[in-house]
Amino acid sequence: MSRSSTRRQHHQPTPDAEPTSKQALGLQDRVKWACSTPCNTDFLAEALGPQWNGKLGVNAELNLTTADGPDSELYRAVQKHYAPDIPLGSFSQMGFVEASIAVKALMSVSGEFTAESVNEAIKNIKDFKTDILCKPWYFGDAPLHIPNNTDRTVVPQDGKMVEKEGCFPISEVDPAIAQVRKIEAGG
């Protein structure tokens, strides 16, 4: 059995008729549309078509998959080498970031890998910088962890997602975000 035949097959979501029906009603022009990070994919932008250009705001926790930067370039190279048939998207991109954080933590362990040494290494991750996130990632001893608490806004434009608004703090109207901001400020 070949390696490729043992891989789990990735099934790209198929756009349903909803965007088409919204287009028929002209709702893309009469309603403000928004979506969370999983919509930050060129597959969706292409499926929606040009009539949705700039009309779907996506709060993206991660950079565009086409962004410049060493980590973004490495992400695309790894994806191309190991999973060339899987489209680039926020799920694989976040997996890449998580794996990069784990590698950094594991490389800091001296001695044996144990549950304790690995957990301690992860807990000690601070100031993890990547061009894929808006700000450095961290862990630590806090009672609440939401280190990725900034977003950017992306929109579809001619079959691609493009950045409309650069990195900005997620609103503190969410009590958990407000609590994390106090923790980050040292309070």
mmCIF file of C-alpha atoms in Angstrom:
data_model
loop_
_atom_site.group_PDB
_atom_site.id
_atom_site.type_symbol
_atom_site.label_atom_id
_atom_site.label_comp_id
_atom_site.label_asym_id
_atom_site.label_seq_id
_atom_site.Cartn_x
_atom_site.Cartn_y
_atom_site.Cartn_z
ATOM 1 C CA MET A 1 0.000 0.000 0.000
ATOM 2 C CA SER A 2 1.488 3.341 -1.002
ATOM 3 C CA ARG A 3 1.893 6.185 1.445
ATOM 4 C CA SER A 4 -0.526 8.361 -0.490
ATOM 5 C CA SER A 5 -3.244 5.721 -0.378
ATOM 6 C CA THR A 6 -3.011 5.456 3.403
ATOM 7 C CA ARG A 7 -3.461 9.183 3.960
ATOM 8 C CA ARG A 8 -6.852 10.333 5.096
ATOM 9 C CA GLN A 9 -8.585 12.024 2.250
ATOM 10 C CA HIS A 10 -9.351 15.690 2.768
ATOM 11 C CA HIS A 11 -12.790 16.722 1.635
ATOM 12 C CA GLN A 12 -13.019 20.368 0.723
ATOM 13 C CA PRO A 13 -16.381 21.777 1.745
ATOM 14 C CA THR A 14 -18.739 22.220 -1.141
ATOM 15 C CA PRO A 15 -20.485 25.555 -1.237
ATOM 16 C CA ASP A 16 -24.197 25.072 -0.872
ATOM 17 C CA ALA A 17 -26.847 26.915 -2.813
ATOM 18 C CA GLU A 18 -27.126 29.576 -0.101
ATOM 19 C CA PRO A 19 -24.676 32.091 -1.631
ATOM 20 C CA THR A 20 -26.355 31.657 -5.012
ATOM 21 C CA SER A 21 -29.824 32.187 -3.561
ATOM 22 C CA LYS A 22 -28.589 35.263 -1.682
ATOM 23 C CA GLN A 23 -27.137 36.557 -4.938
ATOM 24 C CA ALA A 24 -30.445 36.003 -6.733
ATOM 25 C CA LEU A 25 -32.130 38.154 -4.092
ATOM 26 C CA GLY A 26 -29.347 40.738 -4.107
ATOM 27 C CA LEU A 27 -28.793 40.222 -0.388
ATOM 28 C CA GLN A 28 -25.020 40.584 -0.743
ATOM 29 C CA ASP A 29 -25.761 44.264 -1.394
ATOM 30 C CA ARG A 30 -28.462 44.783 1.274
ATOM 31 C CA VAL A 31 -26.986 43.020 4.315
ATOM 32 C CA LYS A 32 -23.590 43.289 6.016
ATOM 33 C CA TRP A 33 -22.099 39.804 5.982
ATOM 34 C CA ALA A 34 -19.441 38.548 8.381
ATOM 35 C CA CYS A 35 -17.727 35.275 9.143
ATOM 36 C CA SER A 36 -15.036 33.928 11.458
ATOM 37 C CA THR A 37 -11.535 32.619 10.681
ATOM 38 C CA PRO A 38 -12.509 29.411 8.797
ATOM 39 C CA CYS A 39 -13.881 31.581 5.982
ATOM 40 C CA ASN A 40 -10.389 32.986 5.348
ATOM 41 C CA THR A 41 -9.799 30.773 2.328
ATOM 42 C CA ASP A 42 -9.510 31.472 -1.375
ATOM 43 C CA PHE A 43 -11.778 28.480 -1.992
ATOM 44 C CA LEU A 44 -14.688 30.428 -0.502
ATOM 45 C CA ALA A 45 -13.746 33.648 -2.294
ATOM 46 C CA GLU A 46 -13.699 31.778 -5.600
ATOM 47 C CA ALA A 47 -17.005 30.020 -4.898
ATOM 48 C CA LEU A 48 -18.751 33.291 -4.028
ATOM 49 C CA GLY A 49 -17.711 34.992 -7.230
ATOM 50 C CA PRO A 50 -17.030 38.651 -8.023
ATOM 51 C CA GLN A 51 -20.502 39.843 -6.976
ATOM 52 C CA TRP A 52 -19.291 39.316 -3.375
ATOM 53 C CA ASN A 53 -16.114 41.390 -3.810
ATOM 54 C CA GLY A 54 -15.583 43.277 -0.544
ATOM 55 C CA LYS A 55 -18.981 42.247 0.824
ATOM 56 C CA LEU A 56 -18.092 39.474 3.293
ATOM 57 C CA GLY A 57 -15.950 40.634 6.206
ATOM 58 C CA VAL A 58 -13.951 37.816 7.761
ATOM 59 C CA ASN A 59 -12.398 38.256 11.198
ATOM 60 C CA ALA A 60 -9.214 36.353 10.510
ATOM 61 C CA GLU A 61 -6.995 35.250 13.393
ATOM 62 C CA LEU A 62 -4.345 34.244 10.869
ATOM 63 C CA ASN A 63 -2.626 35.997 8.003
ATOM 64 C CA LEU A 64 -3.627 35.384 4.403
ATOM 65 C CA THR A 65 -2.310 32.035 3.178
ATOM 66 C CA THR A 66 -0.617 33.965 0.349
ATOM 67 C CA ALA A 67 1.164 36.417 2.688
ATOM 68 C CA ASP A 68 4.865 37.148 2.479
ATOM 69 C CA GLY A 69 7.072 36.139 5.371
ATOM 70 C CA PRO A 70 9.348 33.252 6.282
ATOM 71 C CA ASP A 71 6.773 31.254 8.265
ATOM 72 C CA SER A 72 4.092 31.751 5.621
ATOM 73 C CA GLU A 73 6.529 30.596 2.940
ATOM 74 C CA LEU A 74 7.519 27.544 4.998
ATOM 75 C CA TYR A 75 3.828 26.723 5.635
ATOM 76 C CA ARG A 76 3.135 26.743 1.884
ATOM 77 C CA ALA A 77 6.244 24.664 1.131
ATOM 78 C CA VAL A 78 5.345 22.037 3.757
ATOM 79 C CA GLN A 79 1.760 21.890 2.497
ATOM 80 C CA LYS A 80 2.910 21.580 -1.115
ATOM 81 C CA HIS A 81 5.363 18.792 -0.262
ATOM 82 C CA TYR A 82 3.238 16.695 2.114
ATOM 83 C CA ALA A 83 -0.344 17.498 1.088
ATOM 84 C CA PRO A 84 -0.320 18.963 -2.417
ATOM 85 C CA ASP A 85 -3.951 18.050 -3.068
ATOM 86 C CA ILE A 86 -5.268 19.878 0.000
ATOM 87 C CA PRO A 87 -6.062 23.549 -0.588
ATOM 88 C CA LEU A 88 -4.389 26.123 1.639
ATOM 89 C CA GLY A 89 -6.692 27.372 4.384
ATOM 90 C CA SER A 90 -6.946 28.525 7.956
ATOM 91 C CA PHE A 91 -7.226 25.011 9.448
ATOM 92 C CA SER A 92 -3.949 23.754 7.975
ATOM 93 C CA GLN A 93 -2.351 27.119 8.655
ATOM 94 C CA MET A 94 -3.296 26.974 12.362
ATOM 95 C CA GLY A 95 -2.052 23.386 12.516
ATOM 96 C CA PHE A 96 1.277 24.611 11.151
ATOM 97 C CA VAL A 97 1.469 27.339 13.814
ATOM 98 C CA GLU A 98 0.536 24.892 16.585
ATOM 99 C CA ALA A 99 3.183 22.438 15.382
ATOM 100 C CA SER A 100 5.776 25.230 15.262
ATOM 101 C CA ILE A 101 4.955 26.188 18.855
ATOM 102 C CA ALA A 102 5.192 22.537 19.933
ATOM 103 C CA VAL A 103 8.564 22.121 18.192
ATOM 104 C CA LYS A 104 9.917 25.228 19.939
ATOM 105 C CA ALA A 105 8.717 23.859 23.282
ATOM 106 C CA LEU A 106 10.137 20.368 22.676
ATOM 107 C CA MET A 107 13.495 21.767 21.564
ATOM 108 C CA SER A 108 13.789 23.516 24.926
ATOM 109 C CA VAL A 109 13.488 20.269 26.926
ATOM 110 C CA SER A 110 16.787 19.070 28.319
ATOM 111 C CA GLY A 111 16.804 15.463 29.352
ATOM 112 C CA GLU A 112 13.994 12.986 28.903
ATOM 113 C CA PHE A 113 10.634 13.798 27.423
ATOM 114 C CA THR A 114 8.100 13.194 30.163
ATOM 115 C CA ALA A 115 4.610 14.539 30.662
ATOM 116 C CA GLU A 116 6.055 16.932 33.215
ATOM 117 C CA SER A 117 8.989 18.156 31.097
ATOM 118 C CA VAL A 118 6.857 18.648 27.987
ATOM 119 C CA ASN A 119 4.061 20.416 29.883
ATOM 120 C CA GLU A 120 6.617 22.680 31.567
ATOM 121 C CA ALA A 121 8.201 23.508 28.206
ATOM 122 C CA ILE A 122 4.816 24.445 26.729
ATOM 123 C CA LYS A 123 3.919 26.484 29.797
ATOM 124 C CA ASN A 124 7.176 28.405 29.390
ATOM 125 C CA ILE A 125 6.516 29.488 25.793
ATOM 126 C CA LYS A 126 6.647 33.271 25.680
ATOM 127 C CA ASP A 127 7.044 35.736 22.858
ATOM 128 C CA PHE A 128 6.597 33.145 20.066
ATOM 129 C CA LYS A 129 6.788 35.290 16.934
ATOM 130 C CA THR A 130 5.454 34.326 13.537
ATOM 131 C CA ASP A 131 4.319 36.325 10.524
ATOM 132 C CA ILE A 132 1.125 34.236 10.542
ATOM 133 C CA LEU A 133 -0.210 35.745 13.801
ATOM 134 C CA CYS A 134 -0.718 39.425 14.556
ATOM 135 C CA LYS A 135 1.259 39.373 17.790
ATOM 136 C CA PRO A 136 3.539 36.994 19.689
ATOM 137 C CA TRP A 137 1.947 33.889 21.220
ATOM 138 C CA TYR A 138 2.525 32.862 24.826
ATOM 139 C CA PHE A 139 1.297 30.514 27.519
ATOM 140 C CA GLY A 140 2.278 30.805 31.192
ATOM 141 C CA ASP A 141 0.574 30.410 34.564
ATOM 142 C CA ALA A 142 -2.497 32.603 34.082
ATOM 143 C CA PRO A 143 -5.971 31.342 35.026
ATOM 144 C CA LEU A 144 -7.196 32.087 31.474
ATOM 145 C CA HIS A 145 -5.354 31.772 28.156
ATOM 146 C CA ILE A 146 -6.387 33.552 24.973
ATOM 147 C CA PRO A 147 -3.007 34.627 23.599
ATOM 148 C CA ASN A 148 -4.322 35.030 20.066
ATOM 149 C CA ASN A 149 -6.648 37.934 20.843
ATOM 150 C CA THR A 150 -6.082 40.107 17.797
ATOM 151 C CA ASP A 151 -7.664 39.832 14.368
ATOM 152 C CA ARG A 152 -7.459 41.324 10.938
ATOM 153 C CA THR A 153 -10.322 41.711 8.481
ATOM 154 C CA VAL A 154 -10.141 40.035 5.090
ATOM 155 C CA VAL A 155 -12.667 40.130 2.260
ATOM 156 C CA PRO A 156 -13.150 38.248 -1.007
ATOM 157 C CA GLN A 157 -11.853 40.042 -4.092
ATOM 158 C CA ASP A 158 -11.942 38.397 -7.527
ATOM 159 C CA GLY A 159 -11.615 34.840 -6.215
ATOM 160 C CA LYS A 160 -8.967 35.589 -3.552
ATOM 161 C CA MET A 161 -9.109 36.774 0.027
ATOM 162 C CA VAL A 162 -7.417 40.149 0.544
ATOM 163 C CA GLU A 163 -6.708 42.144 3.660
ATOM 164 C CA LYS A 164 -9.133 45.005 4.249
ATOM 165 C CA GLU A 165 -7.982 45.962 7.746
ATOM 166 C CA GLY A 166 -4.677 45.191 9.434
ATOM 167 C CA CYS A 167 -4.254 43.725 12.911
ATOM 168 C CA PHE A 168 -6.456 45.126 15.661
ATOM 169 C CA PRO A 169 -7.351 44.013 19.216
ATOM 170 C CA ILE A 170 -10.495 41.895 19.533
ATOM 171 C CA SER A 171 -13.134 43.862 21.422
ATOM 172 C CA GLU A 172 -13.101 43.711 25.202
ATOM 173 C CA VAL A 173 -16.893 43.569 25.182
ATOM 174 C CA ASP A 174 -16.273 39.834 25.622
ATOM 175 C CA PRO A 175 -15.586 39.413 29.378
ATOM 176 C CA ALA A 176 -12.958 36.726 28.732
ATOM 177 C CA ILE A 177 -11.032 39.046 26.395
ATOM 178 C CA ALA A 178 -11.261 41.848 28.977
ATOM 179 C CA GLN A 179 -9.904 39.468 31.641
ATOM 180 C CA VAL A 180 -7.028 38.367 29.381
ATOM 181 C CA ARG A 181 -6.100 42.001 28.628
ATOM 182 C CA LYS A 182 -5.861 42.638 32.392
ATOM 183 C CA ILE A 183 -3.665 39.558 32.787
ATOM 184 C CA GLU A 184 -1.458 40.680 29.863
ATOM 185 C CA ALA A 185 -1.109 44.112 31.451
ATOM 186 C CA GLY A 186 0.136 42.485 34.632
ATOM 187 C CA GLY A 187 -3.035 42.902 36.645
#
